Amino acid sequence: MKKTLHKVIHWIYQITVGLVLLFVALLSGLYFMSANFEKYHADFEKFATTTVSQPVTIGAITVGVSGLEPVLKLQNVVIYNDAKTKKILEARELNIGIDLIDSLFSLQIKPGLLLVRGSEVTVYQDKQGSIKVPGISSRPVQDGKKTDSVHDEIISWLFEQGRINLGEINLNWHLPSGEIIKVNDIYLKLSNDIFYHAVDISGEL
């Protein structure tokens, strides 16, 4: 029994030391990368453009940490229409983190922090309930795929994220009747864990 307990303690010690060393190496790597990120600025913008299928510009790119999470920090992110003549979405601050511990245990990259600050969103809703953001090309809906299933996919995606933190968001919602609902200074915090999900949201009408 003592031998087994000793092995367990030794195993926990090795794991702990390994994580500490990994974290130190990560911090060193992030420090080096942060000093050289500007060289790859254009590559990041191209990757973001390909990812969202719209032209994207990024004001500044740095890296840091939040707890044990490596975080990619983007400043003044703007998404344009296809012709790049009008801004569709913009955010003063966008942080994207990776849950290092969860990623290590699952052997795949797991999302951590998603933080958005300082943005204004305009959406239009038609009589069928479909929602459109001006300037973004509409994507064909798969046969037999209902709006409800799209909403289910969005909700499923939200609960797969580690932490979502939105702040200073203004929303302009155009209803089919022509009425516009404006919600200012939206704050939303969503935390997902193995054992619980927590949502905190507020805004001003």
PDB file of C-alpha atoms in Angstrom:
ATOM      1  CA  MET A   1       0.000   0.000   0.000  1.00  0.00           C
ATOM      2  CA  LYS A   2       2.805   2.420   0.926  1.00  0.00           C
ATOM      3  CA  LYS A   3       4.661   1.561  -2.277  1.00  0.00           C
ATOM      4  CA  THR A   4       1.555   2.294  -4.370  1.00  0.00           C
ATOM      5  CA  LEU A   5       0.967   5.586  -2.559  1.00  0.00           C
ATOM      6  CA  HIS A   6       4.605   6.527  -3.074  1.00  0.00           C
ATOM      7  CA  LYS A   7       4.277   5.854  -6.815  1.00  0.00           C
ATOM      8  CA  VAL A   8       1.128   7.975  -7.030  1.00  0.00           C
ATOM      9  CA  ILE A   9       2.788  10.864  -5.184  1.00  0.00           C
ATOM     10  CA  HIS A  10       5.870  10.551  -7.388  1.00  0.00           C
ATOM     11  CA  TRP A  11       3.665  10.544 -10.509  1.00  0.00           C
ATOM     12  CA  ILE A  12       1.804  13.679  -9.349  1.00  0.00           C
ATOM     13  CA  TYR A  13       5.128  15.349  -8.581  1.00  0.00           C
ATOM     14  CA  GLN A  14       6.468  14.553 -12.062  1.00  0.00           C
ATOM     15  CA  ILE A  15       3.302  15.866 -13.720  1.00  0.00           C
ATOM     16  CA  THR A  16       3.450  19.065 -11.670  1.00  0.00           C
ATOM     17  CA  VAL A  17       7.108  19.674 -12.448  1.00  0.00           C
ATOM     18  CA  GLY A  18       6.457  18.927 -16.116  1.00  0.00           C
ATOM     19  CA  LEU A  19       3.618  21.456 -16.242  1.00  0.00           C
ATOM     20  CA  VAL A  20       5.727  24.109 -14.531  1.00  0.00           C
ATOM     21  CA  LEU A  21       8.597  23.559 -16.962  1.00  0.00           C
ATOM     22  CA  LEU A  22       6.172  23.627 -19.882  1.00  0.00           C
ATOM     23  CA  PHE A  23       4.676  26.876 -18.616  1.00  0.00           C
ATOM     24  CA  VAL A  24       8.134  28.454 -18.261  1.00  0.00           C
ATOM     25  CA  ALA A  25       9.038  27.314 -21.774  1.00  0.00           C
ATOM     26  CA  LEU A  26       5.739  28.694 -23.024  1.00  0.00           C
ATOM     27  CA  LEU A  27       6.374  32.091 -21.432  1.00  0.00           C
ATOM     28  CA  SER A  28       9.850  32.189 -22.980  1.00  0.00           C
ATOM     29  CA  GLY A  29       8.426  31.259 -26.365  1.00  0.00           C
ATOM     30  CA  LEU A  30       5.678  33.866 -26.109  1.00  0.00           C
ATOM     31  CA  TYR A  31       8.225  36.542 -25.196  1.00  0.00           C
ATOM     32  CA  PHE A  32      10.306  35.662 -28.259  1.00  0.00           C
ATOM     33  CA  MET A  33       7.263  35.463 -30.525  1.00  0.00           C
ATOM     34  CA  SER A  34       5.850  38.762 -29.276  1.00  0.00           C
ATOM     35  CA  ALA A  35       9.034  40.545 -30.301  1.00  0.00           C
ATOM     36  CA  ASN A  36       8.860  39.041 -33.786  1.00  0.00           C
ATOM     37  CA  PHE A  37       5.108  38.972 -34.468  1.00  0.00           C
ATOM     38  CA  GLU A  38       5.133  42.166 -36.522  1.00  0.00           C
ATOM     39  CA  LYS A  39       7.090  40.291 -39.219  1.00  0.00           C
ATOM     40  CA  TYR A  40       4.080  38.013 -39.721  1.00  0.00           C
ATOM     41  CA  HIS A  41       1.415  40.725 -39.507  1.00  0.00           C
ATOM     42  CA  ALA A  42       0.367  40.337 -43.145  1.00  0.00           C
ATOM     43  CA  ASP A  43       0.236  36.541 -42.793  1.00  0.00           C
ATOM     44  CA  PHE A  44      -2.140  36.852 -39.819  1.00  0.00           C
ATOM     45  CA  GLU A  45      -4.411  39.157 -41.796  1.00  0.00           C
ATOM     46  CA  LYS A  46      -4.454  36.707 -44.718  1.00  0.00           C
ATOM     47  CA  PHE A  47      -5.272  33.818 -42.375  1.00  0.00           C
ATOM     48  CA  ALA A  48      -8.080  35.803 -40.722  1.00  0.00           C
ATOM     49  CA  THR A  49      -9.443  36.794 -44.144  1.00  0.00           C
ATOM     50  CA  THR A  50      -9.505  33.153 -45.253  1.00  0.00           C
ATOM     51  CA  THR A  51     -11.093  32.028 -41.982  1.00  0.00           C
ATOM     52  CA  VAL A  52     -14.064  34.439 -42.073  1.00  0.00           C
ATOM     53  CA  SER A  53     -14.256  34.641 -45.893  1.00  0.00           C
ATOM     54  CA  GLN A  54     -14.188  38.464 -45.723  1.00  0.00           C
ATOM     55  CA  PRO A  55     -11.346  41.013 -45.905  1.00  0.00           C
ATOM     56  CA  VAL A  56      -9.809  41.571 -42.447  1.00  0.00           C
ATOM     57  CA  THR A  57      -7.309  44.112 -41.151  1.00  0.00           C
ATOM     58  CA  ILE A  58      -5.589  44.014 -37.745  1.00  0.00           C
ATOM     59  CA  GLY A  59      -4.062  47.070 -36.097  1.00  0.00           C
ATOM     60  CA  ALA A  60      -1.631  45.329 -33.737  1.00  0.00           C
ATOM     61  CA  ILE A  61      -0.780  41.767 -32.674  1.00  0.00           C
ATOM     62  CA  THR A  62       0.794  40.706 -29.383  1.00  0.00           C
ATOM     63  CA  VAL A  63       0.794  37.593 -27.214  1.00  0.00           C
ATOM     64  CA  GLY A  64       0.462  37.083 -23.486  1.00  0.00           C
ATOM     65  CA  VAL A  65      -0.981  34.800 -20.854  1.00  0.00           C
ATOM     66  CA  SER A  66      -4.165  34.637 -18.800  1.00  0.00           C
ATOM     67  CA  GLY A  67      -3.613  32.283 -15.883  1.00  0.00           C
ATOM     68  CA  LEU A  68      -2.105  29.234 -17.607  1.00  0.00           C
ATOM     69  CA  GLU A  69      -3.524  30.125 -21.018  1.00  0.00           C
ATOM     70  CA  PRO A  70      -1.454  31.488 -23.886  1.00  0.00           C
ATOM     71  CA  VAL A  71      -3.467  34.354 -25.383  1.00  0.00           C
ATOM     72  CA  LEU A  72      -3.270  35.971 -28.824  1.00  0.00           C
ATOM     73  CA  LYS A  73      -4.147  39.663 -28.419  1.00  0.00           C
ATOM     74  CA  LEU A  74      -5.424  41.604 -31.424  1.00  0.00           C
ATOM     75  CA  GLN A  75      -6.112  45.343 -31.469  1.00  0.00           C
ATOM     76  CA  ASN A  76      -8.417  47.284 -33.822  1.00  0.00           C
ATOM     77  CA  VAL A  77      -9.720  44.336 -35.822  1.00  0.00           C
ATOM     78  CA  VAL A  78     -11.934  45.283 -38.782  1.00  0.00           C
ATOM     79  CA  ILE A  79     -13.974  43.016 -41.077  1.00  0.00           C
ATOM     80  CA  TYR A  80     -14.952  44.600 -44.409  1.00  0.00           C
ATOM     81  CA  ASN A  81     -17.481  43.793 -47.113  1.00  0.00           C
ATOM     82  CA  ASP A  82     -16.287  41.856 -50.162  1.00  0.00           C
ATOM     83  CA  ALA A  83     -15.343  45.043 -52.021  1.00  0.00           C
ATOM     84  CA  LYS A  84     -13.556  46.375 -48.924  1.00  0.00           C
ATOM     85  CA  THR A  85     -15.492  49.634 -49.213  1.00  0.00           C
ATOM     86  CA  LYS A  86     -17.448  49.379 -45.952  1.00  0.00           C
ATOM     87  CA  LYS A  87     -16.771  48.150 -42.442  1.00  0.00           C
ATOM     88  CA  ILE A  88     -19.056  45.286 -41.391  1.00  0.00           C
ATOM     89  CA  LEU A  89     -17.712  44.541 -37.937  1.00  0.00           C
ATOM     90  CA  GLU A  90     -14.907  45.964 -35.868  1.00  0.00           C
ATOM     91  CA  ALA A  91     -13.525  45.382 -32.408  1.00  0.00           C
ATOM     92  CA  ARG A  92     -11.135  47.532 -30.440  1.00  0.00           C
ATOM     93  CA  GLU A  93      -9.818  44.457 -28.657  1.00  0.00           C
ATOM     94  CA  LEU A  94      -9.974  40.734 -29.482  1.00  0.00           C
ATOM     95  CA  ASN A  95      -8.232  38.122 -27.325  1.00  0.00           C
ATOM     96  CA  ILE A  96      -8.131  34.428 -28.218  1.00  0.00           C
ATOM     97  CA  GLY A  97      -6.793  31.926 -25.686  1.00  0.00           C
ATOM     98  CA  ILE A  98      -6.038  28.210 -25.577  1.00  0.00           C
ATOM     99  CA  ASP A  99      -6.903  26.051 -22.568  1.00  0.00           C
ATOM    100  CA  LEU A 100      -3.441  24.571 -22.036  1.00  0.00           C
ATOM    101  CA  ILE A 101      -4.385  22.007 -19.356  1.00  0.00           C
ATOM    102  CA  ASP A 102      -7.467  20.718 -21.190  1.00  0.00           C
ATOM    103  CA  SER A 103      -5.499  20.584 -24.453  1.00  0.00           C
ATOM    104  CA  LEU A 104      -2.738  18.510 -22.838  1.00  0.00           C
ATOM    105  CA  PHE A 105      -5.139  15.967 -21.369  1.00  0.00           C
ATOM    106  CA  SER A 106      -7.298  15.691 -24.503  1.00  0.00           C
ATOM    107  CA  LEU A 107      -4.283  15.781 -26.892  1.00  0.00           C
ATOM    108  CA  GLN A 108      -6.031  18.355 -29.061  1.00  0.00           C
ATOM    109  CA  ILE A 109      -6.300  22.131 -29.015  1.00  0.00           C
ATOM    110  CA  LYS A 110      -9.143  23.294 -26.766  1.00  0.00           C
ATOM    111  CA  PRO A 111     -10.449  26.885 -26.811  1.00  0.00           C
ATOM    112  CA  GLY A 112      -9.989  28.959 -23.690  1.00  0.00           C
ATOM    113  CA  LEU A 113     -10.655  32.678 -23.427  1.00  0.00           C
ATOM    114  CA  LEU A 114     -12.525  34.573 -26.159  1.00  0.00           C
ATOM    115  CA  LEU A 115     -12.667  38.266 -25.275  1.00  0.00           C
ATOM    116  CA  VAL A 116     -14.180  41.045 -27.408  1.00  0.00           C
ATOM    117  CA  ARG A 117     -14.230  44.708 -26.387  1.00  0.00           C
ATOM    118  CA  GLY A 118     -15.562  47.800 -28.172  1.00  0.00           C
ATOM    119  CA  SER A 119     -17.744  46.712 -31.099  1.00  0.00           C
ATOM    120  CA  GLU A 120     -20.993  47.644 -32.855  1.00  0.00           C
ATOM    121  CA  VAL A 121     -23.107  45.073 -34.666  1.00  0.00           C
ATOM    122  CA  THR A 122     -26.002  45.702 -37.075  1.00  0.00           C
ATOM    123  CA  VAL A 123     -28.273  42.827 -38.076  1.00  0.00           C
ATOM    124  CA  TYR A 124     -31.426  42.535 -40.166  1.00  0.00           C
ATOM    125  CA  GLN A 125     -34.184  39.996 -39.559  1.00  0.00           C
ATOM    126  CA  ASP A 126     -36.632  39.107 -42.351  1.00  0.00           C
ATOM    127  CA  LYS A 127     -40.194  37.783 -42.069  1.00  0.00           C
ATOM    128  CA  GLN A 128     -38.928  34.190 -42.205  1.00  0.00           C
ATOM    129  CA  GLY A 129     -36.772  34.789 -39.152  1.00  0.00           C
ATOM    130  CA  SER A 130     -33.468  34.668 -41.036  1.00  0.00           C
ATOM    131  CA  ILE A 131     -30.752  37.005 -39.791  1.00  0.00           C
ATOM    132  CA  LYS A 132     -28.287  38.829 -42.037  1.00  0.00           C
ATOM    133  CA  VAL A 133     -25.320  41.095 -41.409  1.00  0.00           C
ATOM    134  CA  PRO A 134     -24.982  43.739 -44.162  1.00  0.00           C
ATOM    135  CA  GLY A 135     -22.030  43.241 -46.459  1.00  0.00           C
ATOM    136  CA  ILE A 136     -21.502  39.563 -45.686  1.00  0.00           C
ATOM    137  CA  SER A 137     -22.307  37.342 -48.636  1.00  0.00           C
ATOM    138  CA  SER A 138     -25.166  35.007 -47.849  1.00  0.00           C
ATOM    139  CA  ARG A 139     -24.162  31.350 -47.804  1.00  0.00           C
ATOM    140  CA  PRO A 140     -26.493  28.749 -49.317  1.00  0.00           C
ATOM    141  CA  VAL A 141     -28.378  26.684 -46.752  1.00  0.00           C
ATOM    142  CA  GLN A 142     -28.078  22.942 -47.144  1.00  0.00           C
ATOM    143  CA  ASP A 143     -31.181  21.096 -48.318  1.00  0.00           C
ATOM    144  CA  GLY A 144     -33.447  20.206 -45.452  1.00  0.00           C
ATOM    145  CA  LYS A 145     -31.472  22.313 -43.015  1.00  0.00           C
ATOM    146  CA  LYS A 146     -33.873  24.452 -41.001  1.00  0.00           C
ATOM    147  CA  THR A 147     -33.196  27.711 -39.202  1.00  0.00           C
ATOM    148  CA  ASP A 148     -33.709  25.945 -35.880  1.00  0.00           C
ATOM    149  CA  SER A 149     -30.836  23.567 -36.633  1.00  0.00           C
ATOM    150  CA  VAL A 150     -28.573  26.535 -37.407  1.00  0.00           C
ATOM    151  CA  HIS A 151     -29.506  28.069 -34.059  1.00  0.00           C
ATOM    152  CA  ASP A 152     -28.749  24.729 -32.390  1.00  0.00           C
ATOM    153  CA  GLU A 153     -25.309  24.707 -34.010  1.00  0.00           C
ATOM    154  CA  ILE A 154     -24.592  28.228 -32.719  1.00  0.00           C
ATOM    155  CA  ILE A 155     -25.657  27.305 -29.185  1.00  0.00           C
ATOM    156  CA  SER A 156     -23.599  24.120 -29.358  1.00  0.00           C
ATOM    157  CA  TRP A 157     -20.553  26.139 -30.481  1.00  0.00           C
ATOM    158  CA  LEU A 158     -21.024  28.616 -27.628  1.00  0.00           C
ATOM    159  CA  PHE A 159     -21.026  25.854 -25.023  1.00  0.00           C
ATOM    160  CA  GLU A 160     -17.901  24.293 -26.512  1.00  0.00           C
ATOM    161  CA  GLN A 161     -15.917  27.449 -25.749  1.00  0.00           C
ATOM    162  CA  GLY A 162     -14.043  27.740 -22.484  1.00  0.00           C
ATOM    163  CA  ARG A 163     -14.789  31.358 -21.587  1.00  0.00           C
ATOM    164  CA  ILE A 164     -16.486  34.091 -23.595  1.00  0.00           C
ATOM    165  CA  ASN A 165     -16.221  37.665 -22.374  1.00  0.00           C
ATOM    166  CA  LEU A 166     -17.951  40.448 -24.324  1.00  0.00           C
ATOM    167  CA  GLY A 167     -18.046  44.091 -23.262  1.00  0.00           C
ATOM    168  CA  GLU A 168     -18.859  47.543 -24.652  1.00  0.00           C
ATOM    169  CA  ILE A 169     -20.906  45.997 -27.465  1.00  0.00           C
ATOM    170  CA  ASN A 170     -23.665  47.998 -29.187  1.00  0.00           C
ATOM    171  CA  LEU A 171     -26.356  46.095 -31.126  1.00  0.00           C
ATOM    172  CA  ASN A 172     -28.719  47.529 -33.777  1.00  0.00           C
ATOM    173  CA  TRP A 173     -31.440  44.944 -34.528  1.00  0.00           C
ATOM    174  CA  HIS A 174     -33.679  45.715 -37.549  1.00  0.00           C
ATOM    175  CA  LEU A 175     -37.036  43.900 -37.274  1.00  0.00           C
ATOM    176  CA  PRO A 176     -39.171  42.880 -40.318  1.00  0.00           C
ATOM    177  CA  SER A 177     -41.651  45.633 -39.360  1.00  0.00           C
ATOM    178  CA  GLY A 178     -38.963  48.279 -39.852  1.00  0.00           C
ATOM    179  CA  GLU A 179     -38.581  48.904 -36.132  1.00  0.00           C
ATOM    180  CA  ILE A 180     -35.032  49.107 -34.809  1.00  0.00           C
ATOM    181  CA  ILE A 181     -34.119  47.770 -31.394  1.00  0.00           C
ATOM    182  CA  LYS A 182     -30.927  49.277 -30.017  1.00  0.00           C
ATOM    183  CA  VAL A 183     -29.101  47.672 -27.118  1.00  0.00           C
ATOM    184  CA  ASN A 184     -26.041  49.536 -25.867  1.00  0.00           C
ATOM    185  CA  ASP A 185     -23.117  48.546 -23.705  1.00  0.00           C
ATOM    186  CA  ILE A 186     -23.865  44.820 -23.823  1.00  0.00           C
ATOM    187  CA  TYR A 187     -21.894  42.758 -21.347  1.00  0.00           C
ATOM    188  CA  LEU A 188     -21.841  38.979 -21.588  1.00  0.00           C
ATOM    189  CA  LYS A 189     -19.764  36.471 -19.674  1.00  0.00           C
ATOM    190  CA  LEU A 190     -20.064  32.772 -20.435  1.00  0.00           C
ATOM    191  CA  SER A 191     -18.060  30.169 -18.526  1.00  0.00           C
ATOM    192  CA  ASN A 192     -18.098  26.492 -19.466  1.00  0.00           C
ATOM    193  CA  ASP A 193     -16.606  23.743 -17.349  1.00  0.00           C
ATOM    194  CA  ILE A 194     -17.004  19.981 -17.054  1.00  0.00           C
ATOM    195  CA  PHE A 195     -19.398  20.342 -14.137  1.00  0.00           C
ATOM    196  CA  TYR A 196     -21.152  23.654 -14.782  1.00  0.00           C
ATOM    197  CA  HIS A 197     -22.160  26.353 -17.272  1.00  0.00           C
ATOM    198  CA  ALA A 198     -22.625  29.969 -16.151  1.00  0.00           C
ATOM    199  CA  VAL A 199     -24.002  32.920 -18.121  1.00  0.00           C
ATOM    200  CA  ASP A 200     -24.107  36.577 -17.059  1.00  0.00           C
ATOM    201  CA  ILE A 201     -25.536  39.148 -19.504  1.00  0.00           C
ATOM    202  CA  SER A 202     -26.653  42.759 -19.305  1.00  0.00           C
ATOM    203  CA  GLY A 203     -27.315  45.735 -21.598  1.00  0.00           C
ATOM    204  CA  GLU A 204     -29.033  49.111 -21.893  1.00  0.00           C
ATOM    205  CA  LEU A 205     -32.078  49.712 -24.115  1.00  0.00           C
TER     206      LEU A 205
END
